[in-house]
Coordinates of C-alpha atoms in Angstrom, one line a residue:
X1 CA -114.2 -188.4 -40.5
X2 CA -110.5 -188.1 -39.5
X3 CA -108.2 -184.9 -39.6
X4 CA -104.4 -185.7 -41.4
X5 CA -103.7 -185.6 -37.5
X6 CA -105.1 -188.6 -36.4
X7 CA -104.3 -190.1 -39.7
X8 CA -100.4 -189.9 -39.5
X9 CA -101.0 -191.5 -35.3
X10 CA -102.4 -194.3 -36.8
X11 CA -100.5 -195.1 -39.6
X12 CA -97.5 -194.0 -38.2
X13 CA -95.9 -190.5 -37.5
X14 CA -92.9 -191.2 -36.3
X15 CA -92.0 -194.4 -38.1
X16 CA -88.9 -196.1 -40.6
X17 CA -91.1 -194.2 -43.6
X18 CA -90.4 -190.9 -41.8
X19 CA -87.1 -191.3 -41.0
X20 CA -86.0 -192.8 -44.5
X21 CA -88.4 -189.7 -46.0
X22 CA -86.2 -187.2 -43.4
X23 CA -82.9 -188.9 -44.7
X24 CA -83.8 -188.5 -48.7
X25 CA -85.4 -184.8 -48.3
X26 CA -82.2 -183.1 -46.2
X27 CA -79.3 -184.9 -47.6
X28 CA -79.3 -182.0 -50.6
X29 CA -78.6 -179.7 -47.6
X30 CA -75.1 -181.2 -47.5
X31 CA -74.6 -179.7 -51.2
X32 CA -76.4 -176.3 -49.9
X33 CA -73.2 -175.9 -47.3
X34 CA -71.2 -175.6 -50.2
X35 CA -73.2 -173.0 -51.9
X36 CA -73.3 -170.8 -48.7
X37 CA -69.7 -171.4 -47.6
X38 CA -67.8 -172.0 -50.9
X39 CA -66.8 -168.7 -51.0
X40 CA -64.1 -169.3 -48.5
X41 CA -62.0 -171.2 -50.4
X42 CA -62.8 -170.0 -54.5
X43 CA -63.0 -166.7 -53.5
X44 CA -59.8 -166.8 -51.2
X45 CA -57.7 -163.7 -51.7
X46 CA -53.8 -165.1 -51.7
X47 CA -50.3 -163.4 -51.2
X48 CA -50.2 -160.8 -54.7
X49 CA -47.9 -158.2 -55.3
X50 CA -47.7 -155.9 -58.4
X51 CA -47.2 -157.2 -61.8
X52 CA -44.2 -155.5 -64.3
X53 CA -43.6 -157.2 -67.6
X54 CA -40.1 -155.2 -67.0
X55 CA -39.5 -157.2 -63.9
X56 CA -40.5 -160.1 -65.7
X57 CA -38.0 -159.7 -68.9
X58 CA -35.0 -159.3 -66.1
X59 CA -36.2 -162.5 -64.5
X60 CA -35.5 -164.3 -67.5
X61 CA -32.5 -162.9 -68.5
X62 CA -31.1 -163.4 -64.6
X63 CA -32.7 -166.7 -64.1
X64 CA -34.2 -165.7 -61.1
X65 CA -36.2 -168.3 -59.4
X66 CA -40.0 -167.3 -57.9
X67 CA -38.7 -166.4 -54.7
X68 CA -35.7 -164.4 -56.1
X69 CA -38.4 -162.3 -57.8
X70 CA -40.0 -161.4 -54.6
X71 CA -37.2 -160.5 -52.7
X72 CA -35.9 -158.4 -55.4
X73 CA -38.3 -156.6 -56.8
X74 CA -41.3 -156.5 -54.3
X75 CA -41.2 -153.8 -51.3
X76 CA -41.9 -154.8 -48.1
X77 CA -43.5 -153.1 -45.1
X78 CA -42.0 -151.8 -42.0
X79 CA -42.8 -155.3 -40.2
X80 CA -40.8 -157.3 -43.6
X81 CA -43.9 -158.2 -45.2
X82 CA -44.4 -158.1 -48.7
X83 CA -46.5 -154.5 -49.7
X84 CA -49.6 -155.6 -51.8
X85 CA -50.5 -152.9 -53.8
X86 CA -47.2 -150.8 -54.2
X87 CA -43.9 -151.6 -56.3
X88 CA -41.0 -149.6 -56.8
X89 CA -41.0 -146.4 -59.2
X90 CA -38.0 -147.7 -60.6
X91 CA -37.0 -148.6 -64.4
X92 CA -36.1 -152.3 -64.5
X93 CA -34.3 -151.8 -67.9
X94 CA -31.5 -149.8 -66.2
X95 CA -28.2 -150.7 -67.3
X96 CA -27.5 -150.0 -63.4
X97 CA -29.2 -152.7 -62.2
X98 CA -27.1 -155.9 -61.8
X99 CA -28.9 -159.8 -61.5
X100 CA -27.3 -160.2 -57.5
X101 CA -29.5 -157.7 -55.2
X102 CA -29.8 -155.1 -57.9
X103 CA -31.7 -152.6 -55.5
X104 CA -29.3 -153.4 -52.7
X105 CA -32.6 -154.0 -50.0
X106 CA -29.9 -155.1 -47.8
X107 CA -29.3 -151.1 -47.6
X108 CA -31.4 -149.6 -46.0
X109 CA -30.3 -146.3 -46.8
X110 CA -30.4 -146.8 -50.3
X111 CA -34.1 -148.7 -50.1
X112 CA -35.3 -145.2 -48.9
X113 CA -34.3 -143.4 -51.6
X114 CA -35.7 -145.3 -54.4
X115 CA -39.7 -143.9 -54.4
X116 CA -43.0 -145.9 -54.4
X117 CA -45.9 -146.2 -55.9
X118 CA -49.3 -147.5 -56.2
X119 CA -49.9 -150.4 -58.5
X120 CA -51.2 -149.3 -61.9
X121 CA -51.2 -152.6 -63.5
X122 CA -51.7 -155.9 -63.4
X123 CA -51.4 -158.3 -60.0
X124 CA -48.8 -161.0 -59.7
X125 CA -50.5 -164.3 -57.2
X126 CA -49.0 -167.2 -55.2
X127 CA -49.6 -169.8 -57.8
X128 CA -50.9 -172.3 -55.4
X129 CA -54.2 -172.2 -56.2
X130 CA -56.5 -170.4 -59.1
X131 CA -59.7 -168.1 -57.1
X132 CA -62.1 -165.6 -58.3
X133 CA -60.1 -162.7 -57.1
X134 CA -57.1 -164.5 -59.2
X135 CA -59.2 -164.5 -62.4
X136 CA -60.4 -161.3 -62.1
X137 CA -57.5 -159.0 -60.0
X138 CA -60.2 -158.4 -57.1
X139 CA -57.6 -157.2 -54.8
X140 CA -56.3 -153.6 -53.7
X141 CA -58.5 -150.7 -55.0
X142 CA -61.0 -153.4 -56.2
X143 CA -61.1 -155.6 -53.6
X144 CA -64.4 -154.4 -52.0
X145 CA -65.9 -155.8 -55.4
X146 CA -64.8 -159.2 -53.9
X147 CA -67.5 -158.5 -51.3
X148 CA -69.9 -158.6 -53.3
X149 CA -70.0 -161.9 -54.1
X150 CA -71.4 -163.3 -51.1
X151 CA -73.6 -160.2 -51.1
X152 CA -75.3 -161.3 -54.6
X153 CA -75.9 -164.8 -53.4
X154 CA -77.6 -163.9 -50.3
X155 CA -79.7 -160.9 -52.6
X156 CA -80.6 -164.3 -54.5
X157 CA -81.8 -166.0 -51.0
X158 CA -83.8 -162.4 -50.3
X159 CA -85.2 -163.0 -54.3
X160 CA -86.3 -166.8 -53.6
X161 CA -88.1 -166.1 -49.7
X162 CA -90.4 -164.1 -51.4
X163 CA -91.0 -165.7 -55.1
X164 CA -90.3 -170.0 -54.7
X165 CA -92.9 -169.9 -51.3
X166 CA -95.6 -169.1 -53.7
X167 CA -94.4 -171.4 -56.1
X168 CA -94.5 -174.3 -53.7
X169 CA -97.9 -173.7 -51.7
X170 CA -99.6 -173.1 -55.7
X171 CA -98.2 -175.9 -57.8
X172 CA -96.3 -178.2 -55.1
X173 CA -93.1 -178.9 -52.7
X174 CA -92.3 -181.3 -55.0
X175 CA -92.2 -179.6 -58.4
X176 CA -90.6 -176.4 -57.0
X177 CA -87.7 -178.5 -55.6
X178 CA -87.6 -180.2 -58.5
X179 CA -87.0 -177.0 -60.5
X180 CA -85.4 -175.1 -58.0
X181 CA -82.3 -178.1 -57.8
X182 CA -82.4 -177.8 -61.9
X183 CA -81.6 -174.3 -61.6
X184 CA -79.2 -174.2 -58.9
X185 CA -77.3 -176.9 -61.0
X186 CA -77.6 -174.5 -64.6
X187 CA -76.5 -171.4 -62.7
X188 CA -73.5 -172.8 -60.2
X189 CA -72.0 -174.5 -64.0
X190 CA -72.5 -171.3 -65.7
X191 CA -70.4 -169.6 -62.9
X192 CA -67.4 -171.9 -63.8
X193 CA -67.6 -170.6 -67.2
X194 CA -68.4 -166.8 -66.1
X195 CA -66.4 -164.6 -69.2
X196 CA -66.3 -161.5 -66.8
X197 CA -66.9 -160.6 -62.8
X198 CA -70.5 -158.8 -63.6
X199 CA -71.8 -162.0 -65.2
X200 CA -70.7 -164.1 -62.4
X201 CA -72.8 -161.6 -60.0
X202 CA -75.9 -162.2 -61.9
X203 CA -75.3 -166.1 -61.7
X204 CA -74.7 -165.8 -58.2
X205 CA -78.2 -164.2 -57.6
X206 CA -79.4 -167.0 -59.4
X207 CA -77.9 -169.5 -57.8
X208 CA -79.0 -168.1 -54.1
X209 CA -82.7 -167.7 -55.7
X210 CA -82.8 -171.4 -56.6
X211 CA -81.3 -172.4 -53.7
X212 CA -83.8 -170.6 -51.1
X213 CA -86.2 -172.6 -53.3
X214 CA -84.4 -175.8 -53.2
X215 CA -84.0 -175.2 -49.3
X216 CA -87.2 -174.2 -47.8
X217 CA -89.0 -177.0 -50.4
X218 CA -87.2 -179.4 -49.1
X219 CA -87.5 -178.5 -45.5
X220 CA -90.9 -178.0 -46.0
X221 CA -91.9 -181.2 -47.7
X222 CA -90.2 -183.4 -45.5
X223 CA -91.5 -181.7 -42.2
X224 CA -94.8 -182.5 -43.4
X225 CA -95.0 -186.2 -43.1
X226 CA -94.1 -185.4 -39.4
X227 CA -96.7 -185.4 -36.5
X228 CA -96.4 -181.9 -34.4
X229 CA -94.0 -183.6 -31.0
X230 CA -91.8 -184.8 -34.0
X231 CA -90.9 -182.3 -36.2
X232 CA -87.7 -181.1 -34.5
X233 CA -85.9 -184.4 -35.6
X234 CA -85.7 -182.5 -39.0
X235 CA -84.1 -180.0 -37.7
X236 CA -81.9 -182.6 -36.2
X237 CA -81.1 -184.2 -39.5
X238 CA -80.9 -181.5 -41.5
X239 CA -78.3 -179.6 -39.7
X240 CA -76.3 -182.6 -39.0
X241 CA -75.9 -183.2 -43.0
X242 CA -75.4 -179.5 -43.1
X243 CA -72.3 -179.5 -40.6
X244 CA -71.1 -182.8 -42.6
X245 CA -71.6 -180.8 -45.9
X246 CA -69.2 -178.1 -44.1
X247 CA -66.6 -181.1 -43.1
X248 CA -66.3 -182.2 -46.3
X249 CA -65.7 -178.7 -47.8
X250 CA -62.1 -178.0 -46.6
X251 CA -61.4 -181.7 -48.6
X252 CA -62.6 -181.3 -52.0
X253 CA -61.3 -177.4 -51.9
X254 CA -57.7 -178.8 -51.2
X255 CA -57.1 -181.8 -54.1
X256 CA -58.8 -178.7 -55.8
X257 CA -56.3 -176.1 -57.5
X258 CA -58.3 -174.2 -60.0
X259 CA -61.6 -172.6 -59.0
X260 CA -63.5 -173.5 -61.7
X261 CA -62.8 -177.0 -61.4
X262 CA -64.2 -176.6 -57.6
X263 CA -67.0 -175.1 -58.6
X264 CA -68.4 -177.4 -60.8
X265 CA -67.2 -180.3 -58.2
X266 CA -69.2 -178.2 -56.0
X267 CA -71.9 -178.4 -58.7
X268 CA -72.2 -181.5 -60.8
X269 CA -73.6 -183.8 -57.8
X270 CA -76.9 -181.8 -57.4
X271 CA -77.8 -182.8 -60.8
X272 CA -78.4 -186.4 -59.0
X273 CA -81.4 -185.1 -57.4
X274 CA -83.6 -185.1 -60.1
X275 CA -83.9 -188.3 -59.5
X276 CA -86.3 -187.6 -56.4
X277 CA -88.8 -187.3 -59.1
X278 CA -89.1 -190.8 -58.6
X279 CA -87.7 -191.3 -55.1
X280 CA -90.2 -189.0 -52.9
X281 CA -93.9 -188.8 -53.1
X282 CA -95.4 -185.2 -52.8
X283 CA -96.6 -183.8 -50.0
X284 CA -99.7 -185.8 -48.7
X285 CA -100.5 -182.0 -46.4
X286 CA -100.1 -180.0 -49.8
X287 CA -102.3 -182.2 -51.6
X288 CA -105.2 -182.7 -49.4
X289 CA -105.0 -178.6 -49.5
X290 CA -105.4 -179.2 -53.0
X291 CA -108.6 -181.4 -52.9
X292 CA -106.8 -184.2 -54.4
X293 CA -107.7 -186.6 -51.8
X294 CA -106.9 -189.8 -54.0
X295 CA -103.3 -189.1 -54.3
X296 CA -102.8 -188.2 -50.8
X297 CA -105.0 -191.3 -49.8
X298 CA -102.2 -193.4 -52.1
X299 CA -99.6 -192.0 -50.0
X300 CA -101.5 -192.4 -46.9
X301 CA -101.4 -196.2 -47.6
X302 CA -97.4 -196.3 -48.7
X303 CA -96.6 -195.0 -45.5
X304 CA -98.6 -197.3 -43.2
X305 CA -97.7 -200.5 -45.3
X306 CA -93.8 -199.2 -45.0
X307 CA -94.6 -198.5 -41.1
X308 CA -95.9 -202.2 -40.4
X309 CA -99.1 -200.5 -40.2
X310 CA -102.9 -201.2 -41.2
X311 CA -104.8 -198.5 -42.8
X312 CA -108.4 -198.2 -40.5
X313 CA -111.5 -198.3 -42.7
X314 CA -112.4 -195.2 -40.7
X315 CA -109.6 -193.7 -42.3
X316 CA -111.0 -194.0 -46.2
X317 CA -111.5 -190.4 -46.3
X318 CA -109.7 -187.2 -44.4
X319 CA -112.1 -184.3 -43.2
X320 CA -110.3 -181.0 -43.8
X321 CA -111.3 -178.3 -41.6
X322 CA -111.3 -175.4 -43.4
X323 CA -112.6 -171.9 -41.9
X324 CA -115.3 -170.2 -43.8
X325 CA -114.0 -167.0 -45.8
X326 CA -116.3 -164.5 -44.3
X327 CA -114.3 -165.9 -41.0
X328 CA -110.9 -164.9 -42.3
X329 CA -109.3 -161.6 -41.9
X330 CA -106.4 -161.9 -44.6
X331 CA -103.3 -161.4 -43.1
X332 CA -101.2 -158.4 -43.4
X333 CA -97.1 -157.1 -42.7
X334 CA -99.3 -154.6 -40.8
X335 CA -100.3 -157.3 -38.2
X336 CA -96.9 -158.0 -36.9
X337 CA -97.1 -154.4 -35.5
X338 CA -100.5 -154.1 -34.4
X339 CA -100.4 -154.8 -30.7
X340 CA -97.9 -154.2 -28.3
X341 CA -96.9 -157.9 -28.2
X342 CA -96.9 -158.3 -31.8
X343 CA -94.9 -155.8 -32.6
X344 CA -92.2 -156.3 -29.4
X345 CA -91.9 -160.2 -30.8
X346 CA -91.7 -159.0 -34.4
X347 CA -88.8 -156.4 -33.8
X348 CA -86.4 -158.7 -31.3
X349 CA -87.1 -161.8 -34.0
X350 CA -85.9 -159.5 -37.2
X351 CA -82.9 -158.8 -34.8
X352 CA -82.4 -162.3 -33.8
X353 CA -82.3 -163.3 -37.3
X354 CA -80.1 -160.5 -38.2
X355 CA -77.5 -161.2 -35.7
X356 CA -77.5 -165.0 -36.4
X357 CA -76.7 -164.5 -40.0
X358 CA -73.7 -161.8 -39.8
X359 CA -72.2 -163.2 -37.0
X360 CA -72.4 -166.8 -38.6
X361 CA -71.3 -166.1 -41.7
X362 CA -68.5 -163.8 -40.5
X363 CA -66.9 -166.3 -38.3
X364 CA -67.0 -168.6 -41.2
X365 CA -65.8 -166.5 -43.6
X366 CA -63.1 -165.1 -41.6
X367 CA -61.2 -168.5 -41.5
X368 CA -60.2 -167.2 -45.1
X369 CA -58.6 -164.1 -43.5
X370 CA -56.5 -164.9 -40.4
X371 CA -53.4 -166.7 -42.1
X372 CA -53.2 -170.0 -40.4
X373 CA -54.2 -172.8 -42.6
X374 CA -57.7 -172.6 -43.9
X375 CA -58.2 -176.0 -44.7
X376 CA -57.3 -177.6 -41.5
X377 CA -59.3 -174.4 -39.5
X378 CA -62.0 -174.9 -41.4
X379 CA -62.5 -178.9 -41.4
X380 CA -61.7 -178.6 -37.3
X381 CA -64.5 -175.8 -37.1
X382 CA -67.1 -177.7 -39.0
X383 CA -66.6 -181.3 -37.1
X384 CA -67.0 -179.3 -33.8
X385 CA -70.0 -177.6 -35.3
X386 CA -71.6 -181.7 -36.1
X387 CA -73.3 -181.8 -32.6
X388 CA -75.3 -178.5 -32.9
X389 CA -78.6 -180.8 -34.1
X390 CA -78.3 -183.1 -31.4
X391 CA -77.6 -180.4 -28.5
X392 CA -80.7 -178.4 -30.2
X393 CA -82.7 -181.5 -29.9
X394 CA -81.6 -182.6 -26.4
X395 CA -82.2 -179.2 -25.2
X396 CA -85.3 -177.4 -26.9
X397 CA -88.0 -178.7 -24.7
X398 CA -85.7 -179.3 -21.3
X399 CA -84.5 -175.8 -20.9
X400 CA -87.0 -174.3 -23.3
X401 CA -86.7 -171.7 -25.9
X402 CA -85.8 -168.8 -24.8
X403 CA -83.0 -169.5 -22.1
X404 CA -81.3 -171.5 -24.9
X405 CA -81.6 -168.7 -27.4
X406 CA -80.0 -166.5 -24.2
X407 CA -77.4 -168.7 -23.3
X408 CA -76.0 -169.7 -26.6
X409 CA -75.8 -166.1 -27.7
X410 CA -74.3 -165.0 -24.2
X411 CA -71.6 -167.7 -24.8
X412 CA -71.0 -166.8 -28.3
X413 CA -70.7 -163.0 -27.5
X414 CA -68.8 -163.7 -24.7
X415 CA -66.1 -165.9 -26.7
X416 CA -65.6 -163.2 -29.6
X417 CA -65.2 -160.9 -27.0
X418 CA -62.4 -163.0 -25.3
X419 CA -60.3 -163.6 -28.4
X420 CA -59.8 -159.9 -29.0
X421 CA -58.0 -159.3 -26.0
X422 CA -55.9 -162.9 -26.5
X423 CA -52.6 -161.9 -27.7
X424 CA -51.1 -163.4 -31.3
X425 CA -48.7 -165.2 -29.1
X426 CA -51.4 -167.7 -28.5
X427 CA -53.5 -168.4 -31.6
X428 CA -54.2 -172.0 -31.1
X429 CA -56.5 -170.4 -27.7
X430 CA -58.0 -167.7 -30.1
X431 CA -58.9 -170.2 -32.7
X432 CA -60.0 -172.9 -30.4
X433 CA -62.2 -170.0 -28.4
X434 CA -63.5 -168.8 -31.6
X435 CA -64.7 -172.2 -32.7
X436 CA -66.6 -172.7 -29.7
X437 CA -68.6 -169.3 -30.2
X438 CA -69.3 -170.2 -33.9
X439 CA -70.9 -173.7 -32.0
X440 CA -73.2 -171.4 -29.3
X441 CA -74.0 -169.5 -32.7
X442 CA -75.1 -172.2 -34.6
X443 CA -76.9 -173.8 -31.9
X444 CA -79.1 -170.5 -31.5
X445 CA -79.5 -170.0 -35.4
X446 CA -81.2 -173.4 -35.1
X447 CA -83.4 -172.0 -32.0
X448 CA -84.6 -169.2 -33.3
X449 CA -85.5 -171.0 -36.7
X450 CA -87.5 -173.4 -34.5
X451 CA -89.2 -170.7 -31.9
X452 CA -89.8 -168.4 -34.7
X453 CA -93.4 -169.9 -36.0
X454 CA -94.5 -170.5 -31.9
X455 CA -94.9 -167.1 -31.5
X456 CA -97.3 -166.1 -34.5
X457 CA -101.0 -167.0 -34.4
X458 CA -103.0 -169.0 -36.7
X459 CA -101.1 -171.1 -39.9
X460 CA -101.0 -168.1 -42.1
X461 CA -99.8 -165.4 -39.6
X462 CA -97.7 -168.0 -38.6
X463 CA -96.0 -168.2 -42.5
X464 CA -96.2 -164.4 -42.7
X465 CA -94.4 -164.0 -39.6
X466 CA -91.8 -166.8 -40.4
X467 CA -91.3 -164.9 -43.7
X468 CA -90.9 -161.6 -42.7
X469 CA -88.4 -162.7 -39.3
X470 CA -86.1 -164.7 -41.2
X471 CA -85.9 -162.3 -44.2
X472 CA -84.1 -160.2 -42.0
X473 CA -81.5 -163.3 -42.1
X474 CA -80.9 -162.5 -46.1
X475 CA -80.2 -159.2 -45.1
X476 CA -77.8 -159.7 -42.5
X477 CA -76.3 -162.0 -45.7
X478 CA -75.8 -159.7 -47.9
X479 CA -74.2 -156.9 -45.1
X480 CA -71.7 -159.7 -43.3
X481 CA -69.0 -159.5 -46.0
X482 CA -69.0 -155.5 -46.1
X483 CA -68.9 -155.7 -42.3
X484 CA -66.0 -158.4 -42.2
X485 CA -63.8 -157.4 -44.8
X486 CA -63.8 -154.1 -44.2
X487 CA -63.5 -153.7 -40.4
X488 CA -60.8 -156.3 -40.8
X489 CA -58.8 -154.0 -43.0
X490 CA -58.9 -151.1 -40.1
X491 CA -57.5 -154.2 -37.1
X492 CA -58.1 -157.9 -38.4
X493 CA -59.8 -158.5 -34.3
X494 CA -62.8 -155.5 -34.6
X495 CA -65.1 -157.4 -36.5
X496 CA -64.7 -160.0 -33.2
X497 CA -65.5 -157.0 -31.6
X498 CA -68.8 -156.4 -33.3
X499 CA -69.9 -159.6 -32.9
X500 CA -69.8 -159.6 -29.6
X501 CA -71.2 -157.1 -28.8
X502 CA -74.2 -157.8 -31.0
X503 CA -74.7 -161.7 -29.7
X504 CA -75.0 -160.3 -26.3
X505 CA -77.3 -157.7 -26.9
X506 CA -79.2 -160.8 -28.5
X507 CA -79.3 -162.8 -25.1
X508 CA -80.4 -159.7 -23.6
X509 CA -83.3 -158.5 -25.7
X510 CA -84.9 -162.5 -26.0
X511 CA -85.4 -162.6 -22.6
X512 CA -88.4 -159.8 -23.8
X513 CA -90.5 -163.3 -25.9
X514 CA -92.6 -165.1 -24.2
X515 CA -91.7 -169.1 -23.3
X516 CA -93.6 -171.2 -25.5
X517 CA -92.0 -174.7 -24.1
X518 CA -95.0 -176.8 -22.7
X519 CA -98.2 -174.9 -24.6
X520 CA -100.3 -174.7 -27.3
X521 CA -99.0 -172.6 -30.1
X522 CA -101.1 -169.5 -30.1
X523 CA -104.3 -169.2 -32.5
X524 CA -105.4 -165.4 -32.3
X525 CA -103.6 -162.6 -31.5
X526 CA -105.4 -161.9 -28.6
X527 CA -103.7 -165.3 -27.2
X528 CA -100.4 -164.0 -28.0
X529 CA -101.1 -160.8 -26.5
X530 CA -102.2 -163.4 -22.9
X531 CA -99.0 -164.9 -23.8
X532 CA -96.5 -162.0 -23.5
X533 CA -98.4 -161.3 -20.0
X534 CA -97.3 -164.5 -19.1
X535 CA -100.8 -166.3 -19.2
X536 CA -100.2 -170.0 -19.9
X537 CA -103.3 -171.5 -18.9
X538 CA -103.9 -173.9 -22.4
X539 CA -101.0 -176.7 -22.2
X540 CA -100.1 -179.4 -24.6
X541 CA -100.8 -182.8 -23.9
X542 CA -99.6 -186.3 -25.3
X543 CA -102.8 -187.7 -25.7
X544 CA -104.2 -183.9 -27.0
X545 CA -106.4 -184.3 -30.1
X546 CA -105.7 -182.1 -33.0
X547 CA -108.4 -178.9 -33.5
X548 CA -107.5 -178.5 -37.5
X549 CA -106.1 -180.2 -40.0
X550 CA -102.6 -178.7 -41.3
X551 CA -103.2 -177.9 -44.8

């Protein structure tokens, strides 16, 4: 009898049913760019000076326009800029005070004289647009609780790795993206409608919970239905409707004034993909793991019939390898640190995935924070970023692994490093330069996603060490606004800085893993531990015959 293997070669593993399957289970990914990357534009900090319902009574009665007001009544800095968090210590109700220049700024004598202080009550905005910080003053002395925005959504990723993977291997892919889509829908319209800034942090954690779920079922599913030399064309797909996701972005955000209305445009569409309930089988892996051999045997047949393909009588039933229990050491955290190897592979992979996901998200989020136009930065950034799958895919298995982990880090490192010693004078070459390391960034995110479960043995070290790596990801989530924000405040360039130095230390450090292009993925750890000495003496073959079923 016939593994799932040889099954999928015969009826197709790399046919229309896989790429229409591949299509249907990442297009929700486009939706998942906004979730990740929304915060740019709803939780955009604009121009805001100091509120004074004094001030605002003399506008009336002067008839100052919007810009009157500011010149008039807002300090400014040394450099003419407007100061954001002080006003003048002055009382507006003066019979002093005239309606033409009535601090006399143009003075500058008199403008020292007349004392400042720190805002003590409400925030005046640019008007433009409507953001979280806008609805709830997030600026000034609370501005770090903006931060914590994007910190609560990637807690919620952190929340969903560990809960949603059992969800998914015990009752289905299916069902848990199913629910998981449900959810991200109830939770990103209950933001719109948040009453107060804590209860929008809950939602938030929500929405990244139901989203890791909604992700890595997805992925998952789909990736099934692939024979092993195809998988990577997921990857493909998937980021390329990622990057798309990202291009479309800037768009909506701009015929978008009012946050709340962007969020539930954001929102509203993911709803549609219920309809998958009736629009993609479950996975035929997951169900043969399930001993429900009927149902996968159904889907078996849908697939070869949609391939052009003839289902082989030999093919009625599927023998599923299974090891005996008594054979099975249950895998442990513990055995990612066991050997030398192990634990060398564990520790640069936790700081791969670290580095991927705070210098990522910081180059993306700081778009929101260098005052050129966010929309068009953005929109350039993310079209540039479209090719990442198709590089990824051209270079994996030329190159290998590990010098394109190397050289996309060194590149990405090096071009944060170059832009803080650019001067102002030439933006358009720091933003260029710094889109081209955010391209050498994504490029290695995708990398290390896909060299990550080469270096683990057996399937279920394989999940655990997938699991624990890319955790490190969520973490490096939840620290990248802290990191960005707050360095920026101190010299807008030094989180660049950072960056750098952190992506090169990368390309350094992954020149440590082994090279996995060309062999068989590792089944004990005794292999892995021949690996890291640079044994390579079992390679892959076209023709190679499966050992095991993947269940």
């Amino acid at each position: 009898m016939p593994t799932f293997d040889e099954l999928l070669v015969s009826i197709g593993d790399f046919g229309p049913y896989q790429k229409r399957i591949s299509l249907l289970g990442c297009l929700p990914v486009t939706l998942f760019a906004f979730v990740l990357v929304g915060i740019v534009f709803y939780g955009y900090t604009p121009e805001h000076w100091c509120q004074n319902p004094e001030v605002q009574e003399l506008k009336e009665k002067c008839g100052w326009s919007y810009e009157d007001l500011k010149n008039y009544t807002v300090p400014r800095t040394d450099k003419g800029t407007f100061r954001q968090c002080e006003r003048f210590n002055v009382d507006w109700n003066s019979t002093d005070l005239t309606c033409q220049r009535p601090l006399a700024l143009s003075s500058a004598n008199y403008s020292q004289q007349i004392l400042i202080t720190t805002c003590d009550r409400d925030w005046e905005f640019d008007r433009s647009y409507t953001t979280v910080v806008t609805e709830f003053s997030l600026v000034c002395a609370d501005s770090w609780k903006a931060d914590l925005n994007q910190a609560f959504l990637t807690g919620g990723f952190f929340l969903g790795a560990l809960v949603t993977g059992y969800i998914a291997d015990r009752f289905g892919r299916k069902l848990c993206f199913l629910i998981s889509m449900f959810g991200l829908g109830v939770s990103g319209v209950s933001i719109a409608f948040s009453s107060n800034y804590a209860m929008l942090l809950v939602l938030r954690v929500f929405q990244g919970f139901f989203a890791k779920g909604a992700w890595t079922a997805s992925y998952v599913l789909v990736i099934e239905f692939f024979g092993s030399n195809n998988r990577k064309f997921v990857s493909v797909v998937s980021r390329s409707l990622y990057s798309t996701g990202m291009a479309i972005l800037p768009g909506v955000s701009y015929f978008t004034q009012s946050w709340k209305t962007l969020q539930l445009t954001m929102t509203v569409p993911i709803f549609l993909f219920l309809f998958y309930y009736w629009l993609i089988p479950e996975s035929p892996r997951w169900l043969l793991s399930q001993k429900k051999t009927k149902e996968a045997m159904k889907i078996a047949k849908d697939i070869a019939k949609y391939n052009g393909k003839s289902l082989h009588e030999k093919h009625t039933e599927i023998q599923i390898l299974e090891e005996k229990p008594e054979q099975v050491n249950k895998p442990s955290v513990m055995d990612l640190f066991r050997t030398p190897q192990m634990r060398k592979q564990t520790f640069i992979l936790i700081y791969a995935w670290f580095t991927s996901a705070v210098v990522f998200q910081g180059l993306v989020m700081r778009i929101g924070i260098t005052g050129g136009n966010r929309f068009l930065d953005f929109f350039i950034s993310a079209i540039v970023e479209l090719p990442t799958g198709l590089i990824f895919y051209l270079a994996v298995d030329r190159i290998g692994r590990r010098p394109l982990l190397a050289i996309s880090n060194f590149f990405g490192g090096a071009a944060c490093l170059t832009v803080t010693f650019i001067p102002n004078d030439f933006n358009w070459a720091k933003r260029t330069i710094v889109i081209i390391g955010r391209l050498a960034i994504a490029i290695g995110y995708e990398t290390v996603n896909f060299a990550n479960t080469e270096l683990y043995p057996t399937p279920l070290r394989r999940n655990l060490g997938a699991s624990i790596c890319s955790s490190s990801s969520d973490v490096g989530g939840v620290v990248a606004p802290f990191l960005l924000f707050r360095l920026a405040s101190i010299w807008l360039e030094l989180p660049l800085l950072l960056y750098g130095v952190m992506c090169l230390i990368y390309s350094v450090v992954v020149m440590l893993l082994p090279e996995t292009k060309g062999i068989d993925l590792p089944e004990t750890i005794e292999e892995v531990e021949a690996l890291g000495r640079g044994s390579r003496c079992r390679f892959i073959t076209k023709n190679k015959k499966p050992q095991n079923s993947v269940i």
